[in-house]
Amino acid sequence: MRLRKRRDTHQYLEQQKNSVILQAQQYKGTWHEYFGNDHPIHVELGMGKGNFISELSYRHPEINYVGIDMYDELIRKASEKAIETHQLQEDGHIPNLALTLANINRIEDIFAPNEIERIYLNFSDPWPKKRHAFRRLTHPGFLYKYADILNEQGIIQLRTDSVSLFEFSLNAFANLGLRMYDITLDLHGQGTPEDHVFTEYERKFVSQGVRIHQCKVAVGKQALEAHLKRLEEEDGLRPIPGF
Ligand SMILES: C[S@@+](CC[C@H](N)C(=O)[O-])C[C@H]1O[C@@H](n2cnc3c(N)ncnc32)[C@H](O)[C@@H]1O
């Protein structure tokens, strides 16, 4: 997603020090100190204009959110959106949201091992050509990095319109022995829950009748245990012995 660049964007971002981070590396290992609490940290990789993360941070003050994108104009849009959503003044202070200009390729420079609890991958670029597969955000090269920075409760949530990216991702998760759950090929097929939080791309695709695919992946040990417990309690299911 590219936007027309406004001349004063750099200056704008410099002024939004309370919610915009231009040098994310300096917070590696100290994000809880940055937020001033020990609440869980949820991260959206490739947040675009920030609708999803602004809304989530507004609804969940008990969680800290970090939105990452590599285009400064998108960080600006996300900042404007967050100020509007949280109905703040221009100083943009939002205690539980950090909008971060950074490249996901170097995510290991931004977060320390076990520092975060959840990763949202919303409508990540599908990179359909085989020679570009390593750029897909669910390529094993990225999954190893995510597994490192996610904590014991760590999960990944993938949402996409792309059949090819979804198929590739399910295989990548399975190949690394990760447990997928809540898999759906048509997230809005049975109607959209009232409290659903849309991303910009999702809203556009849903209005065009495009099906949205979603799955969650338990990465941390406790996330997997919690998932297995839910299966047993709600559906009476236990893993087949030996698997
Ligand atoms: C297709 S858009 C989806 C935006 C938003 N998540 C949504 O669902 O509306 C993908 C976003 O990922 C960002 N992105 C892609 N690769 C990235 C990278 N390596 N580092 C940071 N951001 C990246 C792009 O700039 C773009 O904003």
PDB file of C-alpha atoms and ligand atoms in Angstrom:
ATOM      1  CA  MET A   1       0.000   0.000   0.000  1.00  0.00           C
ATOM      2  CA  ARG A   2       1.573   3.289  -1.107  1.00  0.00           C
ATOM      3  CA  LEU A   3       0.270   6.788  -0.428  1.00  0.00           C
ATOM      4  CA  ARG A   4       1.042  10.214  -1.786  1.00  0.00           C
ATOM      5  CA  LYS A   5       3.758  11.607   0.432  1.00  0.00           C
ATOM      6  CA  ARG A   6       2.997  14.847   2.215  1.00  0.00           C
ATOM      7  CA  ARG A   7       5.931  17.201   2.590  1.00  0.00           C
ATOM      8  CA  ASP A   8       5.699  17.650   6.322  1.00  0.00           C
ATOM      9  CA  THR A   9       5.273  13.976   7.226  1.00  0.00           C
ATOM     10  CA  HIS A  10       8.683  13.570   8.814  1.00  0.00           C
ATOM     11  CA  GLN A  11       8.096  16.678  10.912  1.00  0.00           C
ATOM     12  CA  TYR A  12       4.623  15.389  11.876  1.00  0.00           C
ATOM     13  CA  LEU A  13       6.037  12.037  12.996  1.00  0.00           C
ATOM     14  CA  GLU A  14       8.778  13.737  15.010  1.00  0.00           C
ATOM     15  CA  GLN A  15       6.073  15.673  16.846  1.00  0.00           C
ATOM     16  CA  GLN A  16       4.054  12.547  17.712  1.00  0.00           C
ATOM     17  CA  LYS A  17       6.693  11.258  20.120  1.00  0.00           C
ATOM     18  CA  ASN A  18       3.995   9.988  22.479  1.00  0.00           C
ATOM     19  CA  SER A  19       2.759   7.318  20.092  1.00  0.00           C
ATOM     20  CA  VAL A  20       5.113   7.160  17.090  1.00  0.00           C
ATOM     21  CA  ILE A  21       8.436   5.381  17.250  1.00  0.00           C
ATOM     22  CA  LEU A  22      11.025   6.001  14.557  1.00  0.00           C
ATOM     23  CA  GLN A  23      13.943   4.058  16.092  1.00  0.00           C
ATOM     24  CA  ALA A  24      12.257   0.879  17.336  1.00  0.00           C
ATOM     25  CA  GLN A  25      15.533  -0.957  17.943  1.00  0.00           C
ATOM     26  CA  GLN A  26      16.194   1.138  21.048  1.00  0.00           C
ATOM     27  CA  TYR A  27      13.227  -0.525  22.805  1.00  0.00           C
ATOM     28  CA  LYS A  28      14.256  -4.126  22.171  1.00  0.00           C
ATOM     29  CA  GLY A  29      13.936  -5.958  25.489  1.00  0.00           C
ATOM     30  CA  THR A  30      12.436  -2.910  27.234  1.00  0.00           C
ATOM     31  CA  TRP A  31       8.952  -2.590  25.705  1.00  0.00           C
ATOM     32  CA  HIS A  32       7.282  -3.146  29.069  1.00  0.00           C
ATOM     33  CA  GLU A  33       9.247  -0.219  30.453  1.00  0.00           C
ATOM     34  CA  TYR A  34       8.217   1.848  27.430  1.00  0.00           C
ATOM     35  CA  PHE A  35       4.538   1.164  28.190  1.00  0.00           C
ATOM     36  CA  GLY A  36       5.109   1.499  31.941  1.00  0.00           C
ATOM     37  CA  ASN A  37       3.325  -1.746  32.856  1.00  0.00           C
ATOM     38  CA  ASP A  38       3.587  -5.509  32.412  1.00  0.00           C
ATOM     39  CA  HIS A  39       0.480  -5.966  30.257  1.00  0.00           C
ATOM     40  CA  PRO A  40       0.787  -8.395  27.330  1.00  0.00           C
ATOM     41  CA  ILE A  41       2.118  -6.977  24.061  1.00  0.00           C
ATOM     42  CA  HIS A  42       0.251  -7.671  20.806  1.00  0.00           C
ATOM     43  CA  VAL A  43       1.837  -6.728  17.494  1.00  0.00           C
ATOM     44  CA  GLU A  44       0.356  -6.154  14.027  1.00  0.00           C
ATOM     45  CA  LEU A  45       2.904  -6.681  11.278  1.00  0.00           C
ATOM     46  CA  GLY A  46       2.097  -4.485   8.259  1.00  0.00           C
ATOM     47  CA  MET A  47      -0.687  -2.428   9.855  1.00  0.00           C
ATOM     48  CA  GLY A  48      -1.272  -0.166   6.837  1.00  0.00           C
ATOM     49  CA  LYS A  49      -3.497   2.766   7.797  1.00  0.00           C
ATOM     50  CA  GLY A  50      -3.976   1.347  11.284  1.00  0.00           C
ATOM     51  CA  ASN A  51      -7.746   0.920  11.579  1.00  0.00           C
ATOM     52  CA  PHE A  52      -7.472  -2.519  13.205  1.00  0.00           C
ATOM     53  CA  ILE A  53      -4.839  -1.662  15.796  1.00  0.00           C
ATOM     54  CA  SER A  54      -6.375   1.716  16.673  1.00  0.00           C
ATOM     55  CA  GLU A  55      -9.718   0.124  17.353  1.00  0.00           C
ATOM     56  CA  LEU A  56      -8.266  -2.811  19.313  1.00  0.00           C
ATOM     57  CA  SER A  57      -6.138  -0.520  21.479  1.00  0.00           C
ATOM     58  CA  TYR A  58      -9.219   1.585  22.222  1.00  0.00           C
ATOM     59  CA  ARG A  59     -11.287  -1.470  23.193  1.00  0.00           C
ATOM     60  CA  HIS A  60      -8.527  -3.183  25.205  1.00  0.00           C
ATOM     61  CA  PRO A  61      -6.678  -0.805  27.509  1.00  0.00           C
ATOM     62  CA  GLU A  62      -5.396  -3.886  29.386  1.00  0.00           C
ATOM     63  CA  ILE A  63      -3.239  -4.850  26.392  1.00  0.00           C
ATOM     64  CA  ASN A  64      -0.306  -2.993  24.847  1.00  0.00           C
ATOM     65  CA  TYR A  65      -0.256  -2.788  21.054  1.00  0.00           C
ATOM     66  CA  VAL A  66       2.597  -2.234  18.638  1.00  0.00           C
ATOM     67  CA  GLY A  67       1.748  -1.568  14.986  1.00  0.00           C
ATOM     68  CA  ILE A  68       4.554  -1.839  12.457  1.00  0.00           C
ATOM     69  CA  ASP A  69       4.786  -0.597   8.897  1.00  0.00           C
ATOM     70  CA  MET A  70       7.655   0.464   6.670  1.00  0.00           C
ATOM     71  CA  TYR A  71       6.110   3.569   5.071  1.00  0.00           C
ATOM     72  CA  ASP A  72       6.185   6.831   6.990  1.00  0.00           C
ATOM     73  CA  GLU A  73       3.045   8.118   5.275  1.00  0.00           C
ATOM     74  CA  LEU A  74       1.164   5.038   6.550  1.00  0.00           C
ATOM     75  CA  ILE A  75       2.479   5.617  10.074  1.00  0.00           C
ATOM     76  CA  ARG A  76       1.120   9.141   9.790  1.00  0.00           C
ATOM     77  CA  LYS A  77      -2.273   7.878   8.615  1.00  0.00           C
ATOM     78  CA  ALA A  78      -2.301   5.358  11.469  1.00  0.00           C
ATOM     79  CA  SER A  79      -1.415   8.096  13.941  1.00  0.00           C
ATOM     80  CA  GLU A  80      -4.236  10.335  12.645  1.00  0.00           C
ATOM     81  CA  LYS A  81      -6.608   7.386  12.851  1.00  0.00           C
ATOM     82  CA  ALA A  82      -5.541   6.551  16.402  1.00  0.00           C
ATOM     83  CA  ILE A  83      -6.006  10.160  17.550  1.00  0.00           C
ATOM     84  CA  GLU A  84      -9.491  10.149  16.003  1.00  0.00           C
ATOM     85  CA  THR A  85     -10.427   6.749  17.489  1.00  0.00           C
ATOM     86  CA  HIS A  86      -9.189   7.613  20.949  1.00  0.00           C
ATOM     87  CA  GLN A  87     -10.573  11.153  20.557  1.00  0.00           C
ATOM     88  CA  LEU A  88      -7.359  12.757  21.676  1.00  0.00           C
ATOM     89  CA  GLN A  89      -5.804  16.125  21.187  1.00  0.00           C
ATOM     90  CA  GLU A  90      -2.890  16.650  18.807  1.00  0.00           C
ATOM     91  CA  ASP A  91      -0.252  15.501  21.315  1.00  0.00           C
ATOM     92  CA  GLY A  92      -1.463  11.995  20.457  1.00  0.00           C
ATOM     93  CA  HIS A  93      -0.766  10.384  23.804  1.00  0.00           C
ATOM     94  CA  ILE A  94      -2.203   6.869  23.791  1.00  0.00           C
ATOM     95  CA  PRO A  95      -0.830   4.860  26.700  1.00  0.00           C
ATOM     96  CA  ASN A  96      -1.238   1.404  25.136  1.00  0.00           C
ATOM     97  CA  LEU A  97      -0.325   1.965  21.482  1.00  0.00           C
ATOM     98  CA  ALA A  98       3.012   2.403  19.703  1.00  0.00           C
ATOM     99  CA  LEU A  99       3.071   3.041  15.950  1.00  0.00           C
ATOM    100  CA  THR A 100       6.417   1.950  14.674  1.00  0.00           C
ATOM    101  CA  LEU A 101       8.290   2.696  11.459  1.00  0.00           C
ATOM    102  CA  ALA A 102      10.358  -0.400  10.802  1.00  0.00           C
ATOM    103  CA  ASN A 103      11.040  -3.246   8.416  1.00  0.00           C
ATOM    104  CA  ILE A 104       9.606  -6.598   9.514  1.00  0.00           C
ATOM    105  CA  ASN A 105      12.555  -8.330   7.848  1.00  0.00           C
ATOM    106  CA  ARG A 106      14.571  -7.288  10.908  1.00  0.00           C
ATOM    107  CA  ILE A 107      11.950  -8.003  13.552  1.00  0.00           C
ATOM    108  CA  GLU A 108      14.579  -9.692  15.715  1.00  0.00           C
ATOM    109  CA  ASP A 109      16.153  -6.228  16.159  1.00  0.00           C
ATOM    110  CA  ILE A 110      12.889  -4.837  17.567  1.00  0.00           C
ATOM    111  CA  PHE A 111      11.794  -7.469  20.090  1.00  0.00           C
ATOM    112  CA  ALA A 112      13.784  -9.658  22.465  1.00  0.00           C
ATOM    113  CA  PRO A 113      13.046 -13.379  22.932  1.00  0.00           C
ATOM    114  CA  ASN A 114       9.687 -13.999  24.709  1.00  0.00           C
ATOM    115  CA  GLU A 115       8.819 -10.292  24.705  1.00  0.00           C
ATOM    116  CA  ILE A 116       5.446 -10.427  22.935  1.00  0.00           C
ATOM    117  CA  GLU A 117       2.263 -12.478  23.212  1.00  0.00           C
ATOM    118  CA  ARG A 118       0.480 -12.179  19.909  1.00  0.00           C
ATOM    119  CA  ILE A 119       1.223 -11.460  16.256  1.00  0.00           C
ATOM    120  CA  TYR A 120      -1.492 -10.343  13.847  1.00  0.00           C
ATOM    121  CA  LEU A 121      -0.819 -10.850  10.150  1.00  0.00           C
ATOM    122  CA  ASN A 122      -3.636  -9.051   8.343  1.00  0.00           C
ATOM    123  CA  PHE A 123      -3.740  -9.177   4.558  1.00  0.00           C
ATOM    124  CA  SER A 124       0.003  -9.545   4.266  1.00  0.00           C
ATOM    125  CA  ASP A 125       1.367  -9.190   0.740  1.00  0.00           C
ATOM    126  CA  PRO A 126       0.905 -12.617  -0.919  1.00  0.00           C
ATOM    127  CA  TRP A 127       4.036 -12.438  -3.106  1.00  0.00           C
ATOM    128  CA  PRO A 128       2.560 -14.925  -5.619  1.00  0.00           C
ATOM    129  CA  LYS A 129       5.742 -15.646  -7.577  1.00  0.00           C
ATOM    130  CA  LYS A 130       7.622 -18.701  -6.322  1.00  0.00           C
ATOM    131  CA  ARG A 131      10.954 -16.907  -6.411  1.00  0.00           C
ATOM    132  CA  HIS A 132       9.537 -14.350  -3.949  1.00  0.00           C
ATOM    133  CA  ALA A 133       8.240 -16.964  -1.482  1.00  0.00           C
ATOM    134  CA  PHE A 134      10.896 -16.018   1.086  1.00  0.00           C
ATOM    135  CA  ARG A 135       9.233 -12.591   1.371  1.00  0.00           C
ATOM    136  CA  ARG A 136       5.874 -13.991   2.503  1.00  0.00           C
ATOM    137  CA  LEU A 137       5.427 -13.152   6.174  1.00  0.00           C
ATOM    138  CA  THR A 138       4.554 -16.785   6.936  1.00  0.00           C
ATOM    139  CA  HIS A 139       7.679 -18.173   5.283  1.00  0.00           C
ATOM    140  CA  PRO A 140       9.599 -20.444   7.714  1.00  0.00           C
ATOM    141  CA  GLY A 141      12.382 -17.838   7.753  1.00  0.00           C
ATOM    142  CA  PHE A 142       9.911 -15.479   9.480  1.00  0.00           C
ATOM    143  CA  LEU A 143       8.183 -18.178  11.562  1.00  0.00           C
ATOM    144  CA  TYR A 144      11.445 -19.082  13.307  1.00  0.00           C
ATOM    145  CA  LYS A 145      11.879 -15.434  14.256  1.00  0.00           C
ATOM    146  CA  TYR A 146       8.283 -15.161  15.506  1.00  0.00           C
ATOM    147  CA  ALA A 147       8.692 -18.337  17.594  1.00  0.00           C
ATOM    148  CA  ASP A 148      11.676 -16.708  19.250  1.00  0.00           C
ATOM    149  CA  ILE A 149      10.041 -13.400  20.196  1.00  0.00           C
ATOM    150  CA  LEU A 150       6.653 -14.877  21.208  1.00  0.00           C
ATOM    151  CA  ASN A 151       6.260 -15.952  24.831  1.00  0.00           C
ATOM    152  CA  GLU A 152       4.680 -19.094  26.315  1.00  0.00           C
ATOM    153  CA  GLN A 153       1.164 -17.784  25.619  1.00  0.00           C
ATOM    154  CA  GLY A 154       2.212 -16.776  22.129  1.00  0.00           C
ATOM    155  CA  ILE A 155      -0.147 -17.104  19.182  1.00  0.00           C
ATOM    156  CA  ILE A 156      -0.217 -15.922  15.582  1.00  0.00           C
ATOM    157  CA  GLN A 157      -3.461 -14.908  13.870  1.00  0.00           C
ATOM    158  CA  LEU A 158      -3.463 -14.859  10.081  1.00  0.00           C
ATOM    159  CA  ARG A 159      -6.259 -13.201   8.101  1.00  0.00           C
ATOM    160  CA  THR A 160      -6.159 -12.971   4.303  1.00  0.00           C
ATOM    161  CA  ASP A 161      -8.184 -12.952   1.093  1.00  0.00           C
ATOM    162  CA  SER A 162      -5.393 -14.793  -0.731  1.00  0.00           C
ATOM    163  CA  VAL A 163      -6.010 -18.512  -1.274  1.00  0.00           C
ATOM    164  CA  SER A 164      -2.408 -19.028  -2.332  1.00  0.00           C
ATOM    165  CA  LEU A 165      -0.969 -17.279   0.740  1.00  0.00           C
ATOM    166  CA  PHE A 166      -3.374 -19.156   3.015  1.00  0.00           C
ATOM    167  CA  GLU A 167      -2.449 -22.512   1.507  1.00  0.00           C
ATOM    168  CA  PHE A 168       1.262 -21.706   1.684  1.00  0.00           C
ATOM    169  CA  SER A 169       0.911 -20.564   5.312  1.00  0.00           C
ATOM    170  CA  LEU A 170      -1.000 -23.646   6.515  1.00  0.00           C
ATOM    171  CA  ASN A 171       1.736 -25.818   5.039  1.00  0.00           C
ATOM    172  CA  ALA A 172       4.465 -23.672   6.580  1.00  0.00           C
ATOM    173  CA  PHE A 173       2.834 -23.893  10.038  1.00  0.00           C
ATOM    174  CA  ALA A 174       2.329 -27.661   9.701  1.00  0.00           C
ATOM    175  CA  ASN A 175       5.890 -28.210   8.466  1.00  0.00           C
ATOM    176  CA  LEU A 176       7.240 -26.595  11.635  1.00  0.00           C
ATOM    177  CA  GLY A 177       4.951 -28.697  13.858  1.00  0.00           C
ATOM    178  CA  LEU A 178       2.747 -25.766  14.920  1.00  0.00           C
ATOM    179  CA  ARG A 179      -0.864 -26.364  15.966  1.00  0.00           C
ATOM    180  CA  MET A 180      -3.473 -24.469  13.929  1.00  0.00           C
ATOM    181  CA  TYR A 181      -7.029 -23.926  15.119  1.00  0.00           C
ATOM    182  CA  ASP A 182     -10.182 -21.895  14.428  1.00  0.00           C
ATOM    183  CA  ILE A 183      -9.458 -22.315  10.724  1.00  0.00           C
ATOM    184  CA  THR A 184     -12.086 -20.774   8.466  1.00  0.00           C
ATOM    185  CA  LEU A 185     -12.230 -20.249   4.711  1.00  0.00           C
ATOM    186  CA  ASP A 186     -15.094 -17.785   5.005  1.00  0.00           C
ATOM    187  CA  LEU A 187     -14.789 -15.667   8.119  1.00  0.00           C
ATOM    188  CA  HIS A 188     -17.931 -13.653   7.358  1.00  0.00           C
ATOM    189  CA  GLY A 189     -19.884 -16.524   5.806  1.00  0.00           C
ATOM    190  CA  GLN A 190     -22.235 -16.942   8.770  1.00  0.00           C
ATOM    191  CA  GLY A 191     -22.527 -13.207   9.339  1.00  0.00           C
ATOM    192  CA  THR A 192     -20.080 -10.843  10.985  1.00  0.00           C
ATOM    193  CA  PRO A 193     -20.074 -10.709  14.808  1.00  0.00           C
ATOM    194  CA  GLU A 194     -21.063  -7.286  16.120  1.00  0.00           C
ATOM    195  CA  ASP A 195     -17.732  -6.796  17.878  1.00  0.00           C
ATOM    196  CA  HIS A 196     -15.593  -7.777  14.860  1.00  0.00           C
ATOM    197  CA  VAL A 197     -12.709  -5.394  14.148  1.00  0.00           C
ATOM    198  CA  PHE A 198     -12.110  -4.880  10.428  1.00  0.00           C
ATOM    199  CA  THR A 199      -8.889  -3.929   8.720  1.00  0.00           C
ATOM    200  CA  GLU A 200      -9.027  -1.532   5.752  1.00  0.00           C
ATOM    201  CA  TYR A 201      -8.316  -4.280   3.225  1.00  0.00           C
ATOM    202  CA  GLU A 202     -10.855  -6.571   4.828  1.00  0.00           C
ATOM    203  CA  ARG A 203     -13.614  -3.968   4.624  1.00  0.00           C
ATOM    204  CA  LYS A 204     -12.906  -3.441   0.936  1.00  0.00           C
ATOM    205  CA  PHE A 205     -12.800  -7.168   0.140  1.00  0.00           C
ATOM    206  CA  VAL A 206     -15.926  -7.992   2.127  1.00  0.00           C
ATOM    207  CA  SER A 207     -17.847  -5.227   0.310  1.00  0.00           C
ATOM    208  CA  GLN A 208     -16.804  -6.901  -2.971  1.00  0.00           C
ATOM    209  CA  GLY A 209     -18.030 -10.306  -1.765  1.00  0.00           C
ATOM    210  CA  VAL A 210     -14.519 -11.765  -1.491  1.00  0.00           C
ATOM    211  CA  ARG A 211     -14.128 -14.571   1.042  1.00  0.00           C
ATOM    212  CA  ILE A 212     -11.795 -13.994   3.955  1.00  0.00           C
ATOM    213  CA  HIS A 213      -9.697 -16.828   5.362  1.00  0.00           C
ATOM    214  CA  GLN A 214      -8.421 -16.900   8.915  1.00  0.00           C
ATOM    215  CA  CYS A 215      -6.557 -19.208  11.247  1.00  0.00           C
ATOM    216  CA  LYS A 216      -4.864 -19.047  14.618  1.00  0.00           C
ATOM    217  CA  VAL A 217      -1.643 -20.807  15.510  1.00  0.00           C
ATOM    218  CA  ALA A 218      -0.524 -21.806  18.992  1.00  0.00           C
ATOM    219  CA  VAL A 219       3.192 -21.129  19.166  1.00  0.00           C
ATOM    220  CA  GLY A 220       3.867 -20.966  22.909  1.00  0.00           C
ATOM    221  CA  LYS A 221       3.635 -24.058  25.124  1.00  0.00           C
ATOM    222  CA  GLN A 222       0.922 -22.560  27.350  1.00  0.00           C
ATOM    223  CA  ALA A 223      -1.058 -21.405  24.327  1.00  0.00           C
ATOM    224  CA  LEU A 224      -1.099 -24.985  23.063  1.00  0.00           C
ATOM    225  CA  GLU A 225      -2.088 -26.370  26.468  1.00  0.00           C
ATOM    226  CA  ALA A 226      -4.912 -23.822  26.771  1.00  0.00           C
ATOM    227  CA  HIS A 227      -6.142 -24.768  23.297  1.00  0.00           C
ATOM    228  CA  LEU A 228      -6.122 -28.513  24.125  1.00  0.00           C
ATOM    229  CA  LYS A 229      -7.974 -27.826  27.381  1.00  0.00           C
ATOM    230  CA  ARG A 230     -10.653 -25.859  25.509  1.00  0.00           C
ATOM    231  CA  LEU A 231     -11.061 -28.706  23.020  1.00  0.00           C
ATOM    232  CA  GLU A 232     -11.553 -31.208  25.810  1.00  0.00           C
ATOM    233  CA  GLU A 233     -13.927 -29.052  27.867  1.00  0.00           C
ATOM    234  CA  GLU A 234     -16.046 -27.693  25.020  1.00  0.00           C
ATOM    235  CA  ASP A 235     -16.017 -30.531  22.491  1.00  0.00           C
ATOM    236  CA  GLY A 236     -14.937 -33.564  24.537  1.00  0.00           C
ATOM    237  CA  LEU A 237     -11.920 -34.013  22.231  1.00  0.00           C
ATOM    238  CA  ARG A 238      -8.559 -35.400  23.292  1.00  0.00           C
ATOM    239  CA  PRO A 239      -5.490 -35.836  21.089  1.00  0.00           C
ATOM    240  CA  ILE A 240      -5.100 -39.365  19.717  1.00  0.00           C
ATOM    241  CA  PRO A 241      -2.476 -41.083  21.907  1.00  0.00           C
ATOM    242  CA  GLY A 242       0.954 -41.225  20.325  1.00  0.00           C
ATOM    243  CA  PHE A 243       0.469 -38.080  18.232  1.00  0.00           C
TER     244      PHE A 243
HETATM  245  C1  LIG B   1      -1.716  -5.310   1.913  1.00  0.00           C
HETATM  246  S1  LIG B   1      -1.321  -4.159   3.154  1.00  0.00           S
HETATM  247  C2  LIG B   1      -2.407  -4.614   4.505  1.00  0.00           C
HETATM  248  C3  LIG B   1      -2.620  -3.462   5.454  1.00  0.00           C
HETATM  249  C4  LIG B   1      -3.527  -3.777   6.671  1.00  0.00           C
HETATM  250  N1  LIG B   1      -2.980  -4.810   7.513  1.00  0.00           N
HETATM  251  C5  LIG B   1      -4.922  -4.159   6.253  1.00  0.00           C
HETATM  252  O1  LIG B   1      -5.299  -5.316   6.428  1.00  0.00           O
HETATM  253  O2  LIG B   1      -5.662  -3.285   5.781  1.00  0.00           O
HETATM  254  C6  LIG B   1       0.238  -4.795   3.704  1.00  0.00           C
HETATM  255  C7  LIG B   1       1.027  -3.799   4.568  1.00  0.00           C
HETATM  256  O3  LIG B   1       2.220  -4.412   5.000  1.00  0.00           O
HETATM  257  C8  LIG B   1       3.285  -3.456   4.938  1.00  0.00           C
HETATM  258  N2  LIG B   1       4.522  -4.228   4.781  1.00  0.00           N
HETATM  259  C9  LIG B   1       4.785  -5.145   3.842  1.00  0.00           C
HETATM  260  N3  LIG B   1       6.035  -5.634   4.000  1.00  0.00           N
HETATM  261  C10 LIG B   1       6.556  -5.002   5.083  1.00  0.00           C
HETATM  262  C11 LIG B   1       7.816  -5.064   5.744  1.00  0.00           C
HETATM  263  N4  LIG B   1       8.798  -5.884   5.319  1.00  0.00           N
HETATM  264  N5  LIG B   1       8.015  -4.279   6.819  1.00  0.00           N
HETATM  265  C12 LIG B   1       7.046  -3.427   7.248  1.00  0.00           C
HETATM  266  N6  LIG B   1       5.829  -3.327   6.658  1.00  0.00           N
HETATM  267  C13 LIG B   1       5.587  -4.101   5.590  1.00  0.00           C
HETATM  268  C14 LIG B   1       2.937  -2.618   3.722  1.00  0.00           C
HETATM  269  O4  LIG B   1       3.553  -1.346   3.758  1.00  0.00           O
HETATM  270  C15 LIG B   1       1.416  -2.525   3.815  1.00  0.00           C
HETATM  271  O5  LIG B   1       1.007  -1.411   4.555  1.00  0.00           O
END
